[in-house]
mmCIF file of C-alpha atoms in Angstrom:
data_model
loop_
_atom_site.group_PDB
_atom_site.id
_atom_site.type_symbol
_atom_site.label_atom_id
_atom_site.label_comp_id
_atom_site.label_asym_id
_atom_site.label_seq_id
_atom_site.Cartn_x
_atom_site.Cartn_y
_atom_site.Cartn_z
ATOM 1 C CA MET V 162 0.000 0.000 0.000
ATOM 2 C CA ALA V 163 1.481 3.320 -1.075
ATOM 3 C CA THR V 164 1.942 6.019 1.523
ATOM 4 C CA THR V 165 0.259 9.355 1.005
ATOM 5 C CA PRO V 166 2.423 12.506 0.828
ATOM 6 C CA ASP V 167 1.206 13.578 4.302
ATOM 7 C CA THR V 168 2.048 10.192 5.803
ATOM 8 C CA GLY V 169 5.468 10.231 4.205
ATOM 9 C CA LEU V 170 6.121 13.716 5.557
ATOM 10 C CA GLU V 171 5.078 12.678 9.064
ATOM 11 C CA GLU V 172 7.434 9.701 8.916
ATOM 12 C CA GLU V 173 10.248 11.957 7.746
ATOM 13 C CA ASN V 174 9.543 14.359 10.610
ATOM 14 C CA LEU V 175 9.485 11.513 13.113
ATOM 15 C CA HIS V 176 12.887 10.255 11.939
ATOM 16 C CA LYS V 177 14.299 13.782 12.201
ATOM 17 C CA GLN V 178 12.851 14.133 15.704
ATOM 18 C CA ILE V 179 14.375 10.815 16.807
ATOM 19 C CA ASP V 180 17.783 11.836 15.476
ATOM 20 C CA GLU V 181 17.513 15.228 17.188
ATOM 21 C CA ILE V 182 16.482 13.742 20.550
ATOM 22 C CA GLU V 183 19.337 11.236 20.454
ATOM 23 C CA ALA V 184 21.805 14.034 19.736
ATOM 24 C CA LEU V 185 20.451 16.243 22.529
ATOM 25 C CA SER V 186 20.479 13.363 24.998
ATOM 26 C CA SER V 187 24.111 12.696 24.118
ATOM 27 C CA ILE V 188 25.123 16.354 24.375
ATOM 28 C CA TYR V 189 23.284 17.321 27.565
ATOM 29 C CA GLY V 190 23.190 14.032 29.471
ATOM 30 C CA ASP V 191 21.238 14.226 32.722
ATOM 31 C CA GLU V 192 20.024 17.758 31.917
ATOM 32 C CA TRP V 193 17.827 16.256 29.181
ATOM 33 C CA CYS V 194 14.694 14.466 30.366
ATOM 34 C CA VAL V 195 12.040 12.444 28.527
ATOM 35 C CA ILE V 196 8.635 13.231 30.058
ATOM 36 C CA ASP V 197 6.402 11.249 27.688
ATOM 37 C CA GLU V 198 8.012 9.706 24.639
ATOM 38 C CA ALA V 199 4.710 8.660 23.053
ATOM 39 C CA SER V 200 3.363 12.218 23.267
ATOM 40 C CA ARG V 201 6.785 13.646 22.315
ATOM 41 C CA ILE V 202 7.091 15.693 25.540
ATOM 42 C CA PHE V 203 10.591 16.549 26.731
ATOM 43 C CA CYS V 204 12.309 19.005 29.040
ATOM 44 C CA ILE V 205 15.800 20.262 29.696
ATOM 45 C CA GLN V 206 17.274 22.098 32.669
ATOM 46 C CA ILE V 207 19.442 24.991 31.464
ATOM 47 C CA SER V 208 21.808 27.079 33.591
ATOM 48 C CA ASP V 209 24.265 29.919 33.067
ATOM 49 C CA ASP V 210 27.170 27.903 34.509
ATOM 50 C CA LEU V 211 27.544 24.147 34.800
ATOM 51 C CA ASP V 212 29.757 24.254 37.911
ATOM 52 C CA GLN V 213 28.256 27.100 39.946
ATOM 53 C CA PRO V 214 24.891 28.035 38.407
ATOM 54 C CA LYS V 215 23.278 31.282 39.475
ATOM 55 C CA TRP V 216 20.303 31.267 37.113
ATOM 56 C CA THR V 217 18.467 28.168 35.914
ATOM 57 C CA LEU V 218 15.438 27.614 33.701
ATOM 58 C CA CYS V 219 13.450 24.583 32.594
ATOM 59 C CA LEU V 220 12.439 24.405 28.935
ATOM 60 C CA GLN V 221 9.535 22.020 28.292
ATOM 61 C CA VAL V 222 8.683 21.157 24.692
ATOM 62 C CA ILE V 223 6.170 19.115 22.736
ATOM 63 C CA LEU V 224 7.120 18.103 19.221
ATOM 64 C CA PRO V 225 4.053 18.098 16.936
ATOM 65 C CA SER V 226 3.948 15.761 13.945
ATOM 66 C CA GLU V 227 4.548 18.746 11.629
ATOM 67 C CA TYR V 228 7.900 19.562 13.285
ATOM 68 C CA PRO V 229 10.444 20.406 11.995
ATOM 69 C CA THR V 230 9.308 20.836 8.383
ATOM 70 C CA SER V 231 6.307 23.116 8.848
ATOM 71 C CA ALA V 232 5.655 23.830 12.541
ATOM 72 C CA PRO V 233 7.711 24.900 15.577
ATOM 73 C CA PRO V 234 7.885 23.001 18.865
ATOM 74 C CA ILE V 235 5.256 23.933 21.431
ATOM 75 C CA TYR V 236 7.203 25.204 24.405
ATOM 76 C CA GLN V 237 6.877 26.447 27.967
ATOM 77 C CA LEU V 238 9.499 28.329 30.006
ATOM 78 C CA ASN V 239 9.502 27.590 33.732
ATOM 79 C CA ALA V 240 11.520 29.581 36.266
ATOM 80 C CA PRO V 241 10.317 31.336 39.461
ATOM 81 C CA TRP V 242 12.269 34.489 38.584
ATOM 82 C CA LEU V 243 11.094 34.748 34.951
ATOM 83 C CA ARG V 244 8.674 37.684 34.950
ATOM 84 C CA GLY V 245 6.691 39.354 32.182
ATOM 85 C CA PRO V 246 9.232 41.609 30.440
ATOM 86 C CA GLU V 247 12.065 39.054 30.635
ATOM 87 C CA ARG V 248 9.730 36.232 29.564
ATOM 88 C CA MET V 249 8.615 38.250 26.546
ATOM 89 C CA GLU V 250 12.211 39.083 25.607
ATOM 90 C CA LEU V 251 13.304 35.446 25.786
ATOM 91 C CA SER V 252 10.212 34.240 23.900
ATOM 92 C CA ASN V 253 10.923 36.787 21.172
ATOM 93 C CA ARG V 254 14.475 35.476 20.847
ATOM 94 C CA LEU V 255 13.263 31.895 20.492
ATOM 95 C CA GLU V 256 10.606 32.804 17.948
ATOM 96 C CA GLU V 257 13.066 34.912 15.955
ATOM 97 C CA SER V 258 15.554 32.038 15.799
ATOM 98 C CA TYR V 259 12.772 29.727 14.586
ATOM 99 C CA VAL V 260 11.743 32.144 11.834
ATOM 100 C CA GLN V 261 15.371 32.352 10.693
ATOM 101 C CA ASN V 262 15.630 28.548 10.570
ATOM 102 C CA ILE V 263 12.191 27.388 9.400
ATOM 103 C CA GLY V 264 12.176 23.729 8.418
ATOM 104 C CA GLU V 265 15.280 22.860 10.431
ATOM 105 C CA SER V 266 15.667 21.137 13.803
ATOM 106 C CA ILE V 267 15.746 24.013 16.257
ATOM 107 C CA LEU V 268 15.999 22.621 19.801
ATOM 108 C CA TYR V 269 19.799 22.793 20.136
ATOM 109 C CA LEU V 270 19.761 26.407 18.959
ATOM 110 C CA TRP V 271 16.947 27.185 21.410
ATOM 111 C CA VAL V 272 18.825 25.651 24.345
ATOM 112 C CA GLU V 273 21.951 27.636 23.552
ATOM 113 C CA THR V 274 19.901 30.814 23.026
ATOM 114 C CA ILE V 275 18.435 30.364 26.498
ATOM 115 C CA ARG V 276 21.884 29.643 27.971
ATOM 116 C CA GLU V 277 23.232 32.813 26.364
ATOM 117 C CA PHE V 278 20.300 34.736 27.863
ATOM 118 C CA LEU V 279 21.106 33.330 31.321
ATOM 119 C CA VAL V 280 24.802 34.170 30.997
ATOM 120 C CA GLU V 281 23.917 37.757 30.046
ATOM 121 C CA LYS V 282 21.616 37.950 33.048
ATOM 122 C CA SER V 283 24.311 36.576 35.327
ATOM 123 C CA HIS V 284 26.864 39.125 34.129
ATOM 124 C CA SER V 285 24.444 42.021 34.520
ATOM 125 C CA ALA V 286 23.624 40.889 38.067
ATOM 126 C CA ASP V 287 27.232 40.451 39.222
ATOM 127 C CA SER V 288 27.494 44.064 40.342
ATOM 128 C CA ALA V 289 23.932 44.176 41.632
ATOM 129 C CA GLU V 290 21.830 41.894 43.807
ATOM 130 C CA SER V 291 22.143 38.131 43.701
ATOM 131 C CA PRO V 292 19.327 35.956 42.244
ATOM 132 C CA VAL V 293 18.639 34.628 45.725
ATOM 133 C CA LEU V 294 17.775 38.130 46.920
ATOM 134 C CA LYS V 295 16.162 39.392 43.745
ATOM 135 C CA LYS V 296 12.421 39.896 44.008
ATOM 136 C CA THR V 297 12.254 38.154 47.366
ATOM 137 C CA THR V 298 9.967 39.459 50.025
ATOM 138 C CA GLU V 299 11.326 42.068 52.405
ATOM 139 C CA GLU V 300 9.432 40.425 55.226
ATOM 140 C CA VAL V 301 10.177 37.172 57.002
ATOM 141 C CA VAL V 302 7.510 34.468 56.876
ATOM 142 C CA GLU V 303 6.936 32.862 60.269
ATOM 143 C CA ASP V 304 5.049 29.734 61.260
ATOM 144 C CA LEU V 305 4.071 28.845 57.696
ATOM 145 C CA GLU V 306 3.084 25.365 58.788
ATOM 146 C CA ASP V 307 0.115 26.762 60.665
ATOM 147 C CA ASP V 308 -1.283 28.577 57.645
ATOM 148 C CA PHE V 309 -2.135 25.602 55.431
ATOM 149 C CA SER V 310 -4.979 23.197 56.003
ATOM 150 C CA PRO V 311 -4.272 19.422 55.736
ATOM 151 C CA GLY V 312 -6.148 19.246 52.437
ATOM 152 C CA PHE V 313 -4.030 21.913 50.737
ATOM 153 C CA GLN V 314 -1.414 20.812 48.216
ATOM 154 C CA LEU V 315 0.861 23.001 46.152
ATOM 155 C CA PRO V 316 0.882 22.228 42.410
ATOM 156 C CA LYS V 317 3.296 19.503 41.396
ATOM 157 C CA CYS V 318 5.422 19.146 38.293
ATOM 158 C CA GLN V 319 2.806 16.760 36.875
ATOM 159 C CA ASP V 320 0.326 19.653 36.764
ATOM 160 C CA GLN V 321 2.693 21.585 34.513
ATOM 161 C CA ILE V 322 3.149 18.543 32.275
ATOM 162 C CA GLN V 323 -0.626 18.091 32.001
ATOM 163 C CA ALA V 324 -1.005 21.773 31.220
ATOM 164 C CA LEU V 325 1.614 21.544 28.506
ATOM 165 C CA ALA V 326 -0.031 18.441 27.055
ATOM 166 C CA LEU V 327 -3.392 20.210 27.025
ATOM 167 C CA LEU V 328 -1.807 23.131 25.232
ATOM 168 C CA ALA V 329 -0.419 20.745 22.615
ATOM 169 C CA SER V 330 -3.789 19.076 22.088
ATOM 170 C CA GLU V 331 -5.299 22.459 21.313
ATOM 171 C CA GLY V 332 -2.870 23.041 18.483
ATOM 172 C CA LEU V 333 -1.401 26.338 17.452
ATOM 173 C CA GLU V 334 -4.595 28.199 16.644
ATOM 174 C CA ASP V 335 -5.006 31.739 17.849
ATOM 175 C CA GLU V 336 -7.094 32.365 20.948
ATOM 176 C CA GLU V 337 -8.720 35.562 22.071
ATOM 177 C CA LEU V 338 -7.322 37.395 25.073
ATOM 178 C CA PRO V 339 -9.837 36.946 27.913
ATOM 179 C CA PRO V 340 -11.335 40.132 29.351
ATOM 180 C CA ILE V 341 -9.304 41.386 32.314
ATOM 181 C CA LYS V 342 -11.012 43.117 35.227
ATOM 182 C CA HIS V 343 -9.212 45.366 37.699
ATOM 183 C CA GLY V 344 -10.467 45.619 41.276
ATOM 184 C CA GLU V 345 -10.339 48.384 43.840
ATOM 185 C CA PRO V 346 -6.932 48.795 45.520
ATOM 186 C CA ILE V 347 -6.300 48.414 49.245
ATOM 187 C CA THR V 348 -3.707 50.701 50.849
ATOM 188 C CA ASP V 349 -2.095 50.106 54.224
ATOM 189 C CA ARG V 350 0.963 51.942 55.568
ATOM 190 C CA ARG V 351 1.927 53.146 52.096
ATOM 191 C CA SER V 352 1.754 49.656 50.564
ATOM 192 C CA THR V 353 -0.903 49.261 47.879
ATOM 193 C CA PHE V 354 -2.551 46.018 46.775
ATOM 194 C CA GLN V 355 -4.698 45.751 43.628
ATOM 195 C CA PRO V 356 -6.411 42.626 42.242
ATOM 196 C CA HIS V 357 -6.886 41.659 38.604
ATOM 197 C CA LEU V 358 -9.119 38.843 37.344
ATOM 198 C CA ALA V 359 -9.645 37.032 34.049
ATOM 199 C CA PRO V 360 -11.701 33.985 33.018
ATOM 200 C CA VAL V 361 -9.331 31.335 31.639
ATOM 201 C CA VAL V 362 -9.976 27.888 30.189
ATOM 202 C CA THR V 363 -6.518 27.048 28.801
ATOM 203 C CA PRO V 364 -2.930 27.519 30.007
ATOM 204 C CA LYS V 365 -2.294 29.537 26.856
ATOM 205 C CA GLN V 366 -4.841 32.098 28.043
ATOM 206 C CA VAL V 367 -3.035 32.295 31.389
ATOM 207 C CA LYS V 368 0.141 33.299 29.555
ATOM 208 C CA MET V 369 -1.780 35.804 27.422
ATOM 209 C CA VAL V 370 -3.248 37.453 30.518
ATOM 210 C CA LEU V 371 0.149 37.716 32.210
ATOM 211 C CA ASP V 372 1.735 39.170 29.070
ATOM 212 C CA LYS V 373 -1.053 41.733 28.797
ATOM 213 C CA LEU V 374 -0.754 42.756 32.460
ATOM 214 C CA TYR V 375 3.025 43.106 32.252
ATOM 215 C CA ALA V 376 2.607 45.312 29.196
ATOM 216 C CA ASN V 377 1.177 47.863 31.653
ATOM 217 C CA ARG V 378 4.132 49.790 33.048
ATOM 218 C CA LYS V 379 2.523 50.379 36.426
ATOM 219 C CA ILE V 380 1.741 46.694 36.933
ATOM 220 C CA ALA V 381 5.164 45.635 35.637
ATOM 221 C CA SER V 382 6.794 47.969 38.177
ATOM 222 C CA ALA V 383 4.964 46.410 41.142
ATOM 223 C CA THR V 384 7.188 44.929 43.830
ATOM 224 C CA HIS V 385 5.275 41.655 43.521
ATOM 225 C CA ASN V 386 2.647 40.320 41.118
ATOM 226 C CA ILE V 387 1.239 37.237 42.826
ATOM 227 C CA HIS V 388 -1.038 35.001 40.775
ATOM 228 C CA ALA V 389 -2.961 31.745 40.922
ATOM 229 C CA TYR V 390 -5.373 29.994 38.576
ATOM 230 C CA ARG V 391 -7.675 26.961 38.460
ATOM 231 C CA ILE V 392 -8.917 25.393 35.226
ATOM 232 C CA TYR V 393 -11.440 22.565 35.386
ATOM 233 C CA CYS V 394 -11.034 19.797 32.802
ATOM 234 C CA GLU V 395 -14.544 18.417 32.604
ATOM 235 C CA ASP V 396 -13.673 15.376 30.482
ATOM 236 C CA LYS V 397 -11.079 14.179 33.001
ATOM 237 C CA GLN V 398 -12.774 15.740 36.031
ATOM 238 C CA THR V 399 -9.439 17.143 37.165
ATOM 239 C CA PHE V 400 -7.979 20.602 37.726
ATOM 240 C CA LEU V 401 -5.056 22.301 36.075
ATOM 241 C CA GLN V 402 -3.821 24.768 38.666
ATOM 242 C CA ASP V 403 -0.669 26.672 39.482
ATOM 243 C CA CYS V 404 0.541 29.719 41.366
ATOM 244 C CA GLU V 405 3.455 32.158 41.526
ATOM 245 C CA ASP V 406 4.830 34.055 44.551
ATOM 246 C CA ASP V 407 6.865 36.518 42.473
ATOM 247 C CA GLY V 408 9.151 37.038 45.462
ATOM 248 C CA GLU V 409 6.416 37.364 48.126
ATOM 249 C CA THR V 410 7.246 34.071 49.807
ATOM 250 C CA ALA V 411 4.244 31.706 50.189
ATOM 251 C CA ALA V 412 1.764 34.304 48.886
ATOM 252 C CA GLY V 413 1.035 32.394 45.672
ATOM 253 C CA GLY V 414 0.322 29.184 47.593
ATOM 254 C CA ARG V 415 -2.015 31.029 49.940
ATOM 255 C CA LEU V 416 -3.821 32.608 46.999
ATOM 256 C CA LEU V 417 -4.281 29.236 45.305
ATOM 257 C CA HIS V 418 -5.486 27.809 48.619
ATOM 258 C CA LEU V 419 -8.150 30.519 48.704
ATOM 259 C CA LEU V 420 -9.319 29.604 45.185
ATOM 260 C CA GLN V 421 -9.459 25.957 46.252
ATOM 261 C CA ILE V 422 -11.538 26.456 49.391
ATOM 262 C CA LEU V 423 -13.874 28.779 47.483
ATOM 263 C CA ASP V 424 -14.056 26.120 44.731
ATOM 264 C CA VAL V 425 -13.864 28.674 41.922
ATOM 265 C CA ARG V 426 -13.151 27.353 38.466
ATOM 266 C CA ASN V 427 -11.827 28.612 35.154
ATOM 267 C CA VAL V 428 -10.481 31.814 36.642
ATOM 268 C CA MET V 429 -7.157 33.503 37.227
ATOM 269 C CA VAL V 430 -6.462 36.091 39.914
ATOM 270 C CA VAL V 431 -3.404 38.351 40.032
ATOM 271 C CA VAL V 432 -2.690 40.633 42.990
ATOM 272 C CA SER V 433 -0.142 43.432 42.469
ATOM 273 C CA ARG V 434 1.651 44.833 45.498
ATOM 274 C CA TRP V 435 3.605 48.067 45.534
ATOM 275 C CA TYR V 436 5.749 48.097 48.692
ATOM 276 C CA GLY V 437 5.671 51.366 50.582
ATOM 277 C CA GLY V 438 8.728 50.953 52.783
ATOM 278 C CA ILE V 439 6.975 49.859 55.979
ATOM 279 C CA LEU V 440 6.863 46.195 56.966
ATOM 280 C CA LEU V 441 3.318 44.841 57.248
ATOM 281 C CA GLY V 442 4.056 41.396 58.652
ATOM 282 C CA PRO V 443 1.179 38.880 58.321
ATOM 283 C CA ASP V 444 -1.216 41.687 57.350
ATOM 284 C CA ARG V 445 0.143 41.577 53.801
ATOM 285 C CA PHE V 446 -1.285 38.090 53.305
ATOM 286 C CA LYS V 447 -4.630 39.263 54.646
ATOM 287 C CA HIS V 448 -4.694 42.131 52.144
ATOM 288 C CA ILE V 449 -3.718 39.855 49.228
ATOM 289 C CA ASN V 450 -6.519 37.387 49.994
ATOM 290 C CA ASN V 451 -9.046 40.147 50.727
ATOM 291 C CA CYS V 452 -8.257 41.739 47.363
ATOM 292 C CA ALA V 453 -8.742 38.406 45.632
ATOM 293 C CA ARG V 454 -11.977 37.653 47.471
ATOM 294 C CA ASN V 455 -13.357 41.128 46.721
ATOM 295 C CA ILE V 456 -12.848 40.863 42.969
ATOM 296 C CA LEU V 457 -14.249 37.313 42.921
ATOM 297 C CA VAL V 458 -17.384 38.699 44.593
ATOM 298 C CA GLU V 459 -17.537 41.655 42.169
ATOM 299 C CA GLU V 460 -17.336 39.324 39.166
ATOM 300 C CA ASN V 461 -19.926 36.891 40.615
ATOM 301 C CA TYR V 462 -17.618 33.926 41.091
ATOM 302 C CA ILE V 463 -18.625 33.721 44.749
ATOM 303 C CA GLU V 464 -21.386 35.127 46.888
ATOM 304 C CA SER V 465 -20.728 38.059 49.152
ATOM 305 C CA THR V 466 -20.083 36.522 52.554
ATOM 306 C CA ASP V 467 -17.497 36.764 55.270
ATOM 307 C CA ASP V 468 -17.348 32.972 55.552
ATOM 308 C CA PRO V 469 -15.654 31.360 52.532
ATOM 309 C CA ALA V 470 -16.947 27.936 53.587
ATOM 310 C CA LYS V 471 -20.500 29.171 53.012
ATOM 311 C CA SER V 472 -19.882 30.836 49.693
ATOM 312 C CA GLY V 473 -21.025 27.823 47.707
ATOM 313 C CA GLY V 474 -18.222 28.232 45.171
ATOM 314 C CA LYS V 475 -20.332 30.066 42.643
ATOM 315 C CA ASN V 476 -18.609 30.022 39.262
ATOM 316 C CA LYS V 477 -18.881 31.922 36.061
ATOM 317 C CA LYS V 478 -18.987 29.749 32.960
ATOM 318 C CA GLN V 479 -16.485 30.654 30.294
ATOM 319 C CA LYS V 480 -16.845 28.998 26.917
ATOM 320 C CA SER V 481 -13.760 28.459 24.842
ATOM 321 C CA LYS V 482 -13.697 30.103 21.446
ATOM 322 C CA LYS V 483 -12.105 26.998 19.985
ATOM 323 C CA GLY V 484 -13.948 24.424 17.976
ATOM 324 C CA LYS V 485 -16.702 26.749 16.900
#
């Protein structure tokens, strides 16, 4: 039975992918990791220095059947320090290198582009603050163990893998930016907290919302932009969820915990904090969660009540634009 042109092209792509993966595994050794070979999901840990790394980043990729001849890898950049402007700059570099090398295997070039980015960052930080101190909270977190209920669990790496796989299954089609709402700020001792909310049904929309928020100079200049999201996958009856402290230690986990106990779904909440120079202690966590709760009430995700356990977890329904 003769193979169709499309089938032949897919087989050619698969052979090229196998050769590329073998080469990368040989070059990078333990840094290269196979997440799911059948789904063509891989990741690599990249650092600025192999002996004494200061900055590290995890690149996760999915290789679609059209890669490398006619489609790029689907990728996700994971690092706690990678914020909006830097994320956009690095993404632009990767996309530019792909455009300049369309049809060719690109992963090695991407890895070295990221490493070059990390080396530049390391050199620029040598005379400034260290990555350990950068964007960390100015306040010490005490007795964290008492703040989490037994049922609370921080997102695990598997959640990120599932999110990446979901993104791959959706293909490379364009999605609309979800509407972003901005809540009323709370000010205490010269520190200001402001919530932002967007309905999200895919991890790609989460990234779009963050990119849009960081395009706002005021929000990008905030001392911390803490976020958390929960996406309900109805077919699997599971949640894709994640959070980010952005230097305000444990704040992202607390925010996600709030979304969990309120049982809100298909929503993302970002709380910006501009530090005013006076330590707030535990009150800062109270303001972050109050901001989040207030905007969830305003947007009808929960009922207005002082007791989250009685809120009933009212949810807005957001339909995806895809598949229509």
